Amino acid sequence: MKKFYYLVNHEFKQVRRLLFAACGLLIAGQLLFMGLAAGKQYEYVPYEEFFISSGSLFIFFICFAAVCGLCILSIFSNYYGSRSIYVLMTLPQDRSRVYYAKLLAGLACFLLLLASQYISGALGYTLFAPRIMETINGELTFRRPVNGLFLAFVRHPFFRMVLPLGAESTLSSAAILISFICSLYHAVICERSRRYYRLALPMLNIGLIVYITVYRINSLSGFWPYRNLYLLSLAATAFAVFLAGDSIGLIRRSAVV
Amino acid sequence: MIGRFIRYNSWAIVLVLSLGIILGFGAGVRNESGRSTLYIKDIAGDPSVLDDVVITGVLKDGFHGQRFEISGRRIDRDFIYHEHSRDNETDPAGLVYANSLYLNGLTYIYELNSILSPDADISYSREEEQNETDGQYYRIERKKGNKLDIYANITVINFQGGNDDTPKFFKMNTGIKLEGDDGEFEISKKYRIDPGNPEAPGNSHPVEDRSYIDLPRPASRLAQGLVQMNGRIYFTVLTTRDYSGTNGIYAIDRYSSMWEMAGLNPKETGSASTVTNFSLNDHDTAVLGLEAAEGKLILIMSINNVLTLRAYNPEDGSLAGELAVTGIKEADSLEDYLEFIDGNTLNLAFKDTIVSVGIEEDNISLKHLVQGIDFNNEYLDIFINKICEVNGRLFIFSNVNRRDEGNNPIQELRPKHFMLHVFSGSNLIYIGEFINDSDEDYEADRRRNSSTFGYNYRKYRQFESVSVKGR
């Protein structure tokens, strides 16, 4: 267990500086964008509208892509320089642990990104959220709406995806995250082992993730027929387990070397 | 030492920290739902009228809701998170349709049509003209008469789709006639013609068909005449005093399928049985609607400008009770109403009058007669949301716009107040207001001055499924 612990730490150590930079960029970038937008925002709009119109969502996607890049980098870096892939493959432990270590390190990266998004959302609300103008006893006052941050997280599809408040949605978001990470690693492992035709599998899983995401975004529009999110989450998780199993199989057969 | 610890445990620290932030933040945001404002502010009267009742309901928008229960002065709340469209379905009891009834996924669309009566004095005319604008030649065929036969059409459609036998159709000659002066009722068809080629195919296809005659109605909401009880659909025809012939209450027995109708377009299709009939020939009766309560069909009429309710047994059409509600101011202007049925109490909310009646086995009795809720002329608009009768008191919930806040030309953006008026008999004994934060939802649209073209149930929080029970 201790070896595995060190192995995860080793994997995480490779990317942590860049990860902290990406999360810092997320918070600083979003706050900068919101700060700039607040200077031009003269009328009250709900925080979720303000957040989106400030361009902060764009920063999130850049940072999300950066974290995906870090996960890919954590595998590719084993093939350059000291070519540590040979060391990893000859460690005196089950090779599947190498995969699990990478998976856990990747999960930590994405969870930190999510946590950074929450911090950024809360800070942005505290510092820059538009306020309602009121005249009380002849005096002009500005106040935040009651529950404004809560309403933003409840009403906007992006916030509903990153912070679901219902059991079905929470399970769905968790399944999407785990499934996405497994697909990402499987795609890289397929590429490294030159099993290009198998890239269809993570592609298929990404298709399922896109389908669930599109449904989640539109599920309250009234135009989409009901879909059971428990079943979809189960399907995505089952697919992720299959991809993980396939990835471990490729690693065990030394196909990645 | 600390640096070394962090270096060797960085992934675990990040994982635990991230999970802590995610879970803590999620719990905090969820907890925020209970911070919204919701309480009843006493405006006037005796607040003790709320001591022996429990008020329940939901304050919701398209994304979430707060289910509340107010028992005396104690308020309990539950957070509802909408995950699918079906979580956000509006309480069917709170929906008001103009000309249709929505039941178990099926929409029953009610229409009244007319055709020139076969025994009417009918005249025909035909003229041809050249339109100055487009230079085309047109033939207009007109048919005029002095008498109309009234037909009831009911179409059943499943708008949600599904493998059922809809759409299905019902058409019936009601036996009701509308008589007018010679040539008062006109229908016409307009054809584009080619004078040089009488055989041109376009000559026989109308480009304009004015076969619809706008019938006089006592109420604009035709759905008032359509009701369901024990799985059967009953209807009556909303008629003013201008009509003659025989009106009645009818139960639909059978609809025709689309295949039976294909290409035939019959004047009558499907079948119905008559529950009861009554004559309109005295021209003293206006039929305002039909309701169902306590196993009885209640016909709402205005006879000689007196609001009259008659209860019928649906099995044999026998009269189970009649009530003439006298003392209504402007009784001749009663037209559209909203109905609120709670057990054996039928509450009818007309524009300025609320009538609450008890339906018993062989009797109808008046419980409350309320002649308006705006005694101080404070309200610009009043939208009745729910009426309940509990412990001998009438609880009227309404959304109102105040006159002094009504300067916004866009009606739906004016500040709304959810009010509770409690009456005992005809006496107002309490006024309260549900103080809440939903007005903030309108603020951005007010600043932008942007109309949502009607009430936006997705964007703005609103009260729904409000109900009162005794403790």
PDB file of C-alpha atoms in Angstrom, chain A residues 5 8-9 12 16 20 43-46 49 104 108 111-112 114-115 118-119 122 132-133 143 145-147 149-151 153-155 160 163-169 215 219-222 226-227 229, chain B residues 6-12 14-15 17-19 21-22 25-26 29-30 32-37 61-64 66 79 81-86 88 437 440-441 443-444 447-448 458-461:
ATOM      1  CA  TYR A   5       0.924   5.695  -2.110  1.00  0.00           C
ATOM      2  CA  VAL A   8       0.498   8.129  -6.798  1.00  0.00           C
ATOM      3  CA  ASN A   9       2.575  10.873  -5.248  1.00  0.00           C
ATOM      4  CA  PHE A  12       1.022  13.745  -9.038  1.00  0.00           C
ATOM      5  CA  ARG A  16       1.373  19.501  -9.606  1.00  0.00           C
ATOM      6  CA  PHE A  20      -1.551  24.749  -9.394  1.00  0.00           C
ATOM      7  CA  GLU A  43     -27.826  47.598 -14.273  1.00  0.00           C
ATOM      8  CA  TYR A  44     -28.657  44.634 -12.097  1.00  0.00           C
ATOM      9  CA  VAL A  45     -28.523  41.202 -13.691  1.00  0.00           C
ATOM     10  CA  PRO A  46     -28.551  37.878 -11.837  1.00  0.00           C
ATOM     11  CA  GLU A  49     -25.963  35.936 -16.258  1.00  0.00           C
ATOM     12  CA  LEU A 104      -6.044   8.677  -8.903  1.00  0.00           C
ATOM     13  CA  ALA A 108      -7.120  14.704  -7.828  1.00  0.00           C
ATOM     14  CA  LEU A 111     -11.252  17.660  -8.280  1.00  0.00           C
ATOM     15  CA  LEU A 112      -8.867  20.529  -7.540  1.00  0.00           C
ATOM     16  CA  LEU A 114     -13.669  21.856  -9.568  1.00  0.00           C
ATOM     17  CA  ALA A 115     -12.847  23.153  -6.100  1.00  0.00           C
ATOM     18  CA  TYR A 118     -16.308  26.906  -6.561  1.00  0.00           C
ATOM     19  CA  ILE A 119     -13.836  29.258  -4.890  1.00  0.00           C
ATOM     20  CA  ALA A 122     -17.958  32.417  -4.520  1.00  0.00           C
ATOM     21  CA  ILE A 132     -30.105  45.670  -6.784  1.00  0.00           C
ATOM     22  CA  MET A 133     -30.596  49.415  -6.606  1.00  0.00           C
ATOM     23  CA  ARG A 143     -27.935  45.424  -1.984  1.00  0.00           C
ATOM     24  CA  PRO A 145     -30.242  39.737  -3.807  1.00  0.00           C
ATOM     25  CA  VAL A 146     -31.163  37.292  -1.055  1.00  0.00           C
ATOM     26  CA  ASN A 147     -29.709  33.874  -1.957  1.00  0.00           C
ATOM     27  CA  LEU A 149     -25.243  32.683  -5.169  1.00  0.00           C
ATOM     28  CA  PHE A 150     -27.557  29.797  -4.339  1.00  0.00           C
ATOM     29  CA  LEU A 151     -29.933  30.784  -7.155  1.00  0.00           C
ATOM     30  CA  PHE A 153     -25.964  27.436  -8.707  1.00  0.00           C
ATOM     31  CA  VAL A 154     -29.545  26.243  -9.004  1.00  0.00           C
ATOM     32  CA  ARG A 155     -30.515  28.026 -12.199  1.00  0.00           C
ATOM     33  CA  ARG A 160     -25.865  22.767 -12.191  1.00  0.00           C
ATOM     34  CA  LEU A 163     -22.417  21.531  -8.403  1.00  0.00           C
ATOM     35  CA  PRO A 164     -25.548  19.416  -8.631  1.00  0.00           C
ATOM     36  CA  LEU A 165     -27.818  19.587  -5.602  1.00  0.00           C
ATOM     37  CA  GLY A 166     -29.954  16.524  -6.351  1.00  0.00           C
ATOM     38  CA  ALA A 167     -29.052  12.855  -5.847  1.00  0.00           C
ATOM     39  CA  GLU A 168     -29.597  11.874  -9.487  1.00  0.00           C
ATOM     40  CA  SER A 169     -27.601  14.823 -10.836  1.00  0.00           C
ATOM     41  CA  TYR A 215     -29.657  16.058 -21.701  1.00  0.00           C
ATOM     42  CA  SER A 219     -33.588  18.482 -19.057  1.00  0.00           C
ATOM     43  CA  LEU A 220     -35.672  21.356 -17.724  1.00  0.00           C
ATOM     44  CA  SER A 221     -36.525  22.902 -21.080  1.00  0.00           C
ATOM     45  CA  GLY A 222     -39.675  20.819 -21.419  1.00  0.00           C
ATOM     46  CA  TYR A 226     -37.457  12.009 -19.741  1.00  0.00           C
ATOM     47  CA  ARG A 227     -34.258  10.006 -19.408  1.00  0.00           C
ATOM     48  CA  LEU A 229     -30.106   9.589 -15.093  1.00  0.00           C
TER      49      LEU A 229
ATOM     50  CA  ILE B   6       3.670  18.312   1.984  1.00  0.00           C
ATOM     51  CA  ARG B   7       6.045  17.102  -0.727  1.00  0.00           C
ATOM     52  CA  TYR B   8       5.498  13.446   0.126  1.00  0.00           C
ATOM     53  CA  ASN B   9       1.752  13.712   0.621  1.00  0.00           C
ATOM     54  CA  SER B  10       0.837  16.370  -1.916  1.00  0.00           C
ATOM     55  CA  TRP B  11      -1.650  14.247  -3.853  1.00  0.00           C
ATOM     56  CA  ALA B  12      -3.475  13.140  -0.691  1.00  0.00           C
ATOM     57  CA  VAL B  14      -4.936  17.989  -2.659  1.00  0.00           C
ATOM     58  CA  LEU B  15      -7.492  15.186  -2.856  1.00  0.00           C
ATOM     59  CA  LEU B  17      -8.716  19.447   0.411  1.00  0.00           C
ATOM     60  CA  SER B  18     -10.586  19.357  -2.902  1.00  0.00           C
ATOM     61  CA  LEU B  19     -13.178  16.904  -1.612  1.00  0.00           C
ATOM     62  CA  ILE B  21     -14.146  22.163  -0.488  1.00  0.00           C
ATOM     63  CA  ILE B  22     -16.550  20.397  -2.845  1.00  0.00           C
ATOM     64  CA  PHE B  25     -19.412  24.202  -0.537  1.00  0.00           C
ATOM     65  CA  GLY B  26     -22.207  21.909  -1.752  1.00  0.00           C
ATOM     66  CA  VAL B  29     -25.089  26.205  -1.020  1.00  0.00           C
ATOM     67  CA  ARG B  30     -27.832  23.705  -0.254  1.00  0.00           C
ATOM     68  CA  GLU B  32     -28.617  28.607   1.620  1.00  0.00           C
ATOM     69  CA  SER B  33     -31.980  27.471   0.232  1.00  0.00           C
ATOM     70  CA  GLY B  34     -33.436  27.824   3.712  1.00  0.00           C
ATOM     71  CA  ARG B  35     -32.249  31.426   4.007  1.00  0.00           C
ATOM     72  CA  SER B  36     -34.865  32.771   1.596  1.00  0.00           C
ATOM     73  CA  THR B  37     -37.581  34.921   3.103  1.00  0.00           C
ATOM     74  CA  ASP B  61     -39.561  28.441 -10.464  1.00  0.00           C
ATOM     75  CA  GLY B  62     -38.471  26.119 -13.259  1.00  0.00           C
ATOM     76  CA  PHE B  63     -35.348  24.975 -11.412  1.00  0.00           C
ATOM     77  CA  HIS B  64     -36.200  24.563  -7.760  1.00  0.00           C
ATOM     78  CA  GLN B  66     -39.547  25.547  -1.506  1.00  0.00           C
ATOM     79  CA  PHE B  79     -35.987  22.248  -0.665  1.00  0.00           C
ATOM     80  CA  TYR B  81     -34.370  20.454  -6.738  1.00  0.00           C
ATOM     81  CA  HIS B  82     -35.742  19.921 -10.241  1.00  0.00           C
ATOM     82  CA  GLU B  83     -33.740  17.401 -12.250  1.00  0.00           C
ATOM     83  CA  HIS B  84     -36.169  16.685 -15.079  1.00  0.00           C
ATOM     84  CA  SER B  85     -38.986  18.583 -16.760  1.00  0.00           C
ATOM     85  CA  ARG B  86     -41.490  16.343 -15.021  1.00  0.00           C
ATOM     86  CA  ASN B  88     -41.408  20.985 -12.671  1.00  0.00           C
ATOM     87  CA  ASP B 437     -38.014  37.176  -2.347  1.00  0.00           C
ATOM     88  CA  GLU B 440     -36.117  39.982  -7.117  1.00  0.00           C
ATOM     89  CA  ASP B 441     -36.566  37.616 -10.066  1.00  0.00           C
ATOM     90  CA  GLU B 443     -35.594  43.051 -11.224  1.00  0.00           C
ATOM     91  CA  ALA B 444     -33.266  42.405 -14.168  1.00  0.00           C
ATOM     92  CA  ARG B 447     -34.154  47.275 -15.641  1.00  0.00           C
ATOM     93  CA  ARG B 448     -33.940  46.034 -19.214  1.00  0.00           C
ATOM     94  CA  ARG B 458     -39.464  29.040 -15.582  1.00  0.00           C
ATOM     95  CA  LYS B 459     -37.758  32.258 -14.650  1.00  0.00           C
ATOM     96  CA  TYR B 460     -39.913  33.747 -11.924  1.00  0.00           C
ATOM     97  CA  ARG B 461     -40.793  32.085  -8.648  1.00  0.00           C
TER      98      ARG B 461
END
